[in-house]
Each structure stands twice: as C-alpha cells, then as structure tokens.
Coordinates of C-alpha atoms in Angstrom, one line a residue:
M1 CA -0.2 -0.2 0.0
K2 CA 3.3 2.3 0.9
S3 CA 4.3 2.2 -2.5
S4 CA 1.4 2.7 -4.5
Y5 CA 0.6 5.9 -2.3
I6 CA 4.4 7.5 -3.5
I7 CA 3.7 6.3 -7.1
I8 CA 0.1 8.1 -7.4
A9 CA 2.8 11.1 -5.2
L10 CA 5.5 11.3 -8.4
F11 CA 2.3 11.6 -10.7
F12 CA 0.5 14.0 -9.1
L13 CA 3.8 15.5 -8.5
F14 CA 5.4 15.1 -12.3
F15 CA 2.0 16.7 -14.1
S16 CA 1.2 19.9 -11.8
C17 CA 4.9 20.5 -12.8
S18 CA 4.8 20.2 -16.7
P19 CA 5.4 23.6 -18.3
K20 CA 1.3 24.6 -19.7
Q21 CA 1.4 25.4 -23.2
I22 CA 1.1 29.4 -23.2
I23 CA 2.1 31.4 -19.8
D24 CA -0.2 33.1 -18.1
S25 CA 1.1 36.5 -19.7
K26 CA -0.5 37.9 -22.3
E27 CA 2.0 40.7 -24.5
G28 CA 5.9 40.8 -23.5
F29 CA 9.2 40.2 -24.6
V30 CA 11.8 37.7 -25.2
D31 CA 15.8 38.4 -25.9
V32 CA 16.4 37.2 -29.0
N33 CA 20.3 37.7 -30.7
G34 CA 20.5 41.3 -31.7
G35 CA 17.6 42.1 -29.3
R36 CA 13.9 42.3 -27.9
I37 CA 10.8 40.9 -30.4
W38 CA 7.7 42.0 -28.4
Y39 CA 4.8 39.7 -28.3
E40 CA 1.1 39.1 -28.0
V41 CA -0.7 35.7 -26.6
F42 CA -4.5 36.8 -27.4
G43 CA -7.4 34.5 -27.0
S44 CA -7.2 30.8 -24.9
G45 CA -8.7 27.6 -25.4
S46 CA -8.2 24.0 -26.5
K47 CA -7.7 23.9 -29.8
P48 CA -3.5 23.5 -31.3
P49 CA -1.8 26.8 -30.6
I50 CA -1.9 29.1 -34.2
L51 CA 2.0 31.1 -34.4
L52 CA 1.9 33.9 -37.1
L53 CA 5.2 35.1 -38.8
H54 CA 4.8 38.3 -40.4
G55 CA 5.5 39.4 -44.0
G56 CA 8.4 41.5 -45.3
P57 CA 10.9 41.2 -44.2
G58 CA 10.6 43.8 -42.6
G59 CA 6.9 44.0 -41.7
T60 CA 4.4 44.2 -39.4
S61 CA 2.1 41.8 -37.4
L62 CA -0.7 44.4 -38.3
G63 CA -2.2 42.4 -41.4
F64 CA -3.0 40.3 -39.0
E65 CA -5.2 41.4 -37.0
P66 CA -8.7 40.5 -38.4
L67 CA -7.5 36.8 -37.1
K68 CA -8.5 38.0 -34.1
E69 CA -12.0 37.3 -35.6
L70 CA -11.8 34.2 -36.1
N71 CA -13.2 32.9 -33.1
Y72 CA -11.1 30.6 -32.9
D73 CA -10.7 28.1 -28.9
G74 CA -7.6 28.3 -27.9
P75 CA -4.6 31.5 -28.5
I76 CA -3.3 32.7 -31.7
I77 CA 0.9 34.7 -31.1
F78 CA 1.0 37.4 -32.7
W79 CA 4.5 39.1 -32.9
D80 CA 6.8 41.4 -34.3
Q81 CA 10.3 40.5 -35.7
L82 CA 13.6 41.8 -35.3
G83 CA 14.0 45.4 -36.5
S84 CA 10.6 46.1 -37.0
G85 CA 7.1 46.2 -35.9
R86 CA 7.1 46.7 -31.6
S87 CA 10.0 44.9 -31.3
D88 CA 13.8 46.5 -31.8
T89 CA 15.4 48.3 -34.4
L90 CA 18.3 45.7 -36.4
L91 CA 21.2 47.8 -38.0
D92 CA 23.8 45.0 -38.2
T93 CA 23.6 43.5 -41.6
T94 CA 25.0 40.6 -40.3
L95 CA 22.3 39.6 -38.6
M96 CA 19.8 39.5 -41.3
T97 CA 19.5 36.5 -41.9
I98 CA 17.2 33.3 -41.7
E99 CA 18.6 31.1 -39.6
N100 CA 18.7 34.1 -37.6
Y101 CA 15.0 34.9 -37.5
V102 CA 14.8 30.9 -37.2
D103 CA 16.1 30.7 -33.7
Q104 CA 13.8 33.7 -33.5
V105 CA 10.6 31.8 -33.7
E106 CA 12.4 28.7 -31.3
R107 CA 13.0 30.9 -28.0
L108 CA 9.7 32.6 -29.1
R109 CA 8.3 29.3 -28.6
K110 CA 10.0 28.1 -26.0
H111 CA 9.2 31.0 -24.0
L112 CA 5.6 30.5 -24.7
N113 CA 6.6 25.8 -24.4
L114 CA 4.3 26.0 -27.7
Q115 CA 3.4 22.4 -28.9
D116 CA 2.3 20.8 -31.6
F117 CA 1.3 24.3 -32.4
V118 CA -0.2 25.6 -36.2
L119 CA 2.5 27.5 -38.3
Y120 CA 0.2 30.9 -39.5
G121 CA 3.2 32.8 -42.4
H122 CA 2.5 34.9 -45.0
S123 CA 4.8 36.3 -48.4
W124 CA 8.2 36.4 -46.2
G125 CA 6.1 34.7 -44.0
T126 CA 6.3 31.5 -45.7
M127 CA 10.0 31.5 -46.8
L128 CA 10.6 31.5 -42.7
G129 CA 8.0 29.6 -41.8
M130 CA 9.4 26.7 -44.1
D131 CA 13.0 26.9 -43.3
Y132 CA 12.1 26.5 -39.4
Y133 CA 10.1 24.0 -40.6
L134 CA 12.7 22.0 -42.4
R135 CA 15.1 22.6 -39.0
Y136 CA 12.0 22.0 -36.5
P137 CA 10.1 19.6 -37.8
E138 CA 9.0 18.2 -34.7
E139 CA 7.8 20.5 -32.9
V140 CA 4.8 21.4 -35.7
K141 CA 0.9 20.3 -35.9
A142 CA 0.6 21.6 -39.2
I143 CA 1.1 25.1 -41.4
I144 CA -0.4 27.8 -43.4
F145 CA 1.1 29.7 -46.3
S146 CA -0.5 32.6 -47.8
S147 CA 0.7 33.6 -50.7
P148 CA 3.7 31.7 -50.4
L149 CA 7.5 32.1 -52.3
F150 CA 9.8 28.9 -52.4
S151 CA 11.7 30.3 -55.8
T152 CA 13.0 33.9 -55.4
N153 CA 13.5 32.6 -59.5
L154 CA 10.0 32.5 -59.9
W155 CA 8.7 34.9 -57.7
I156 CA 10.9 37.9 -60.9
A157 CA 8.6 35.4 -63.8
D158 CA 5.7 36.1 -62.4
A159 CA 6.3 39.8 -61.6
D160 CA 7.8 40.1 -65.5
T161 CA 4.5 38.3 -66.3
L162 CA 2.0 40.3 -63.7
I163 CA 5.0 43.6 -65.4
A164 CA 3.6 42.8 -68.4
T165 CA -0.3 43.7 -67.9
L166 CA 1.1 47.7 -67.7
P167 CA 0.7 50.0 -70.4
D168 CA 4.4 49.5 -72.0
S169 CA 5.1 53.0 -70.9
V170 CA 5.0 51.7 -67.6
Q171 CA 7.1 49.4 -68.2
R172 CA 9.7 50.5 -70.2
V173 CA 9.9 53.2 -66.7
I174 CA 10.6 50.1 -64.7
R175 CA 12.2 48.9 -67.0
Y176 CA 14.5 51.3 -68.0
H177 CA 14.8 52.4 -64.0
E178 CA 15.8 48.5 -63.2
S179 CA 18.8 49.1 -66.1
M180 CA 20.1 52.3 -64.0
G181 CA 19.1 51.3 -60.3
S182 CA 17.8 54.8 -60.2
Y183 CA 15.3 53.1 -57.5
D184 CA 14.2 56.4 -56.4
A185 CA 13.2 57.9 -59.6
L186 CA 9.7 60.1 -58.5
E187 CA 8.3 57.5 -62.2
Y188 CA 9.4 54.3 -60.2
Q189 CA 7.7 55.1 -57.5
E190 CA 5.1 55.8 -59.5
A191 CA 4.8 52.5 -61.7
T192 CA 5.4 51.2 -58.8
N193 CA 2.0 52.3 -57.0
L194 CA 0.5 51.6 -59.5
Y195 CA 2.1 47.3 -59.3
Y196 CA 1.2 47.6 -55.7
S197 CA -3.1 48.8 -56.1
L198 CA -3.5 46.0 -58.8
Y199 CA -1.0 43.1 -57.4
V200 CA -0.5 44.2 -53.9
T201 CA -2.8 45.5 -52.1
R202 CA -6.4 46.6 -53.8
K203 CA -8.5 47.5 -51.4
E204 CA -7.8 50.5 -49.3
R205 CA -6.6 49.1 -46.0
P206 CA -9.3 50.5 -42.8
K207 CA -7.8 53.8 -41.2
V208 CA -7.0 53.4 -37.8
D209 CA -4.3 55.6 -35.2
R210 CA -1.7 53.7 -34.6
S211 CA 1.2 56.2 -33.5
H212 CA 0.7 55.3 -30.2
L213 CA 2.6 52.2 -31.2
N214 CA 6.2 54.5 -31.0
L215 CA 6.9 51.3 -34.9
V216 CA 10.1 50.6 -36.2
S217 CA 10.0 50.7 -39.6
G218 CA 12.4 47.3 -41.5
A219 CA 12.8 49.1 -44.5
N220 CA 16.3 48.6 -43.9
V221 CA 15.4 44.7 -43.4
Y222 CA 13.4 44.9 -47.0
L223 CA 16.4 46.7 -49.3
Y224 CA 19.2 44.0 -47.4
M225 CA 17.6 41.0 -48.3
W226 CA 14.9 41.5 -50.2
G227 CA 15.0 44.5 -52.9
P228 CA 13.8 47.8 -53.6
S229 CA 10.2 46.9 -54.2
E230 CA 7.3 43.4 -54.7
F231 CA 8.9 42.9 -58.1
T232 CA 13.3 44.0 -57.6
S233 CA 14.8 41.5 -55.9
T234 CA 18.4 42.7 -55.5
G235 CA 18.6 42.2 -51.9
T236 CA 20.6 37.6 -50.6
L237 CA 16.6 36.2 -50.9
R238 CA 17.8 36.5 -54.1
N239 CA 19.1 33.0 -54.6
Y240 CA 16.3 31.6 -52.0
D241 CA 15.1 28.1 -53.0
R242 CA 13.3 25.2 -51.6
L243 CA 10.8 23.4 -54.2
E244 CA 13.2 20.0 -53.6
F245 CA 12.1 20.2 -50.1
L246 CA 8.1 20.4 -50.1
P247 CA 7.5 16.9 -50.5
T248 CA 9.7 16.1 -47.7
I249 CA 6.6 18.0 -45.9
S250 CA 4.7 15.6 -43.3
V251 CA 2.1 17.8 -42.0
P252 CA -1.4 19.3 -42.9
V253 CA -1.0 22.4 -45.4
L254 CA -3.2 24.8 -46.5
M255 CA -2.1 27.4 -49.3
L256 CA -4.5 30.2 -50.6
T257 CA -3.7 32.6 -52.7
G258 CA -5.2 36.2 -54.0
E259 CA -7.1 35.8 -57.4
F260 CA -5.0 39.2 -58.7
D261 CA -2.1 37.8 -56.6
E262 CA 1.3 39.1 -56.7
A263 CA 2.0 35.1 -55.6
R264 CA -0.2 34.1 -59.1
P265 CA -2.1 31.5 -58.2
S266 CA -1.2 28.7 -61.0
T267 CA 2.3 29.5 -59.0
V268 CA 1.6 28.6 -55.9
Q269 CA -1.1 25.5 -57.4
H270 CA 2.3 23.5 -58.6
Y271 CA 3.5 24.4 -55.1
A272 CA 0.4 22.9 -53.7
S273 CA 1.0 19.7 -56.2
L274 CA 4.3 18.9 -54.4
V275 CA 3.4 18.4 -50.9
P276 CA 1.9 15.1 -50.2
N277 CA -1.3 16.9 -47.8
S278 CA -1.9 19.6 -49.2
K279 CA -5.5 22.1 -49.4
F280 CA -4.9 24.6 -52.2
E281 CA -7.2 27.8 -52.0
V282 CA -7.8 30.6 -53.9
I283 CA -9.3 33.9 -51.8
P284 CA -11.6 35.7 -55.0
D285 CA -11.6 38.8 -55.8
A286 CA -8.2 40.4 -53.3
A287 CA -4.1 40.3 -54.2
H288 CA -1.7 40.1 -51.4
S289 CA -3.4 41.2 -49.2
T290 CA -5.8 39.1 -49.0
L291 CA -6.2 39.9 -45.5
N292 CA -7.7 43.2 -46.4
D293 CA -8.5 42.9 -50.1
N294 CA -11.6 39.4 -48.8
K295 CA -11.7 39.0 -44.7
R296 CA -14.5 37.4 -44.5
A297 CA -13.1 35.0 -47.7
T298 CA -10.0 34.7 -46.3
L299 CA -10.8 33.3 -42.1
K300 CA -13.6 31.1 -43.8
V301 CA -10.5 29.4 -45.7
V302 CA -8.3 30.0 -43.0
R303 CA -11.3 29.2 -40.7
E304 CA -11.9 25.1 -42.8
F305 CA -9.0 23.9 -42.1
L306 CA -8.1 24.8 -38.4
G307 CA -11.5 23.2 -37.7
M308 CA -10.4 20.1 -40.5
I309 CA -6.8 20.0 -38.1
S310 CA -8.7 20.1 -35.0
N311 CA -10.7 17.2 -35.6

C-alpha cells in the first residue's frame, strides 16, 4: 500500500510540474540575438496554438489583425520580427539572415512552451516558416502558407508576367530605372504604386491611428534582404529556393493566395501539388493582402482548415 501511495504522489507531482502550453502573460518581450522581440498572445482555449509569421522582411504583424475575428478556440500568437514593428531596431546586417529569424521563432516558441502548434506564414513569412519547419519539424502540427514564395526565380518570373499587363509606358519606366539602379526616381515609384494597387493591395486599408505604438520601420531590413520593390530582388534572398523540400512536408498544409495575387494562383497551385497532404485555395477579388482585400473569404478558408486539423 505504501508503494502505491508513492506512485500516486509521483504521478500528481509530475503532471503539476509539466509546463503549460501558454504562459500566463498575454503580452511581453523575448530576448533574441540582437535585441528584443514583442509578442501578444490573443485568446485561449483547447485548440492548437497558432504562431503567426508576418511578411516583409521588415513588415509587422498588424496585417494579421483580422484573424482576431476568427472566433478560434485557442491562442493566436502575434509578434513582430526583430527590426520592425514593436520589436527592437535592427541595424547589424550580419543578423539579417534567415537563420537568425528562425532562431527568433524558436526562442519565442520555447518562451511560450508551445507544442504541436500551427505555423501561419504570409509572403516572406512562408519562407521563414518553411525554413523553421525544415529545422524543427517535430514541433509543428500543421502549416498555413499564405501567398507563398518558395523560389525567388519563380517569383520574379511571375512578376515579369504581371508587369507585362501594365501599359507599355509604365513597363519602359520600370525597366529603365532597373537598368540604371535609380529606384528612388519619382516615376519609378509611381509605376511601383500602380503595380501594388493591382497585385499587392487592391482595397484601401482601414484608417487606424497607430501613432501610439511607436512602430520601428523595417525598410532597411527589406532593402538588404529583398530589394527595392516587390518585383525587383537585389538582396540576400535573391537565390532562395526550397522547391526540392516541399515533398518532404509531412503535416497538413493549406496554401492560399489571392485571385490577383503577385504570388500567382498557377504558381501556388504548383507548390501545393508538390506537398503530399495539402489543400489549395484561391481567395476571390483579392491580391496579395488577402485578409485586407477579402477578409470574409480568407477567414472562412482558414477556419475550415483549422477545423479539419483540430478534429
């Protein structure tokens, strides 16, 4: 009898000391190589946590705000990568590497004791998510790749296809200033804005006063890692390619893109065909910013996928 009491006592001691899936704090900072990253845990519940990876590089998690309307029975983790948003400034280019950003994801995961979570990356966040999964596949339950990029060469080829739809005069402006490297020229910026209005964000973003947030600009990170515009890559990500690894993904995957996305539906569908357990969806009447351009349809697709993997 005495040994039975000891076993029972050890049982309760073990489970009472087991780490919780999410720490009690809802908002805070985590120390990473080069500074601190900001995070917010939104919501709670029994469903798998969702860890968001925003675009850029050098973007912020603010574009994910509509996900707070998912009515998801589980925590959603918003965070800003180092060098942007509510995280610390990043000026050291030696830290502007995929490896360093993967490390940020892992440090945040450990800080929050996340297990069997869903990775949800958008744009550059899909590159980061892919590399995180390749390094830590055992931690991930499922992946959402929104407007993904797995080959910069294919991305540039798609951009060339879309640029060809612009007026000839605009095409000439783009090609001339690319050849000259004069990306700050006003007419180049105007041509870029036209491209963005068609293939990046088609609908005006809601006007929200965020002056109190003291956001850090990640423009320097974007320029160093990617380049001067969405369709011109001159940075360290220019040779990024993970196509050969897509067939090795063994967890459920949702790949979604906008009807008018710069991540063209035909290319994303090709990506999905390479992943064994994947679902492909096109968000109608939306460009790259699917949550902005067609929030309702995007939330519906995401909600259905989360319901499928949570059952």
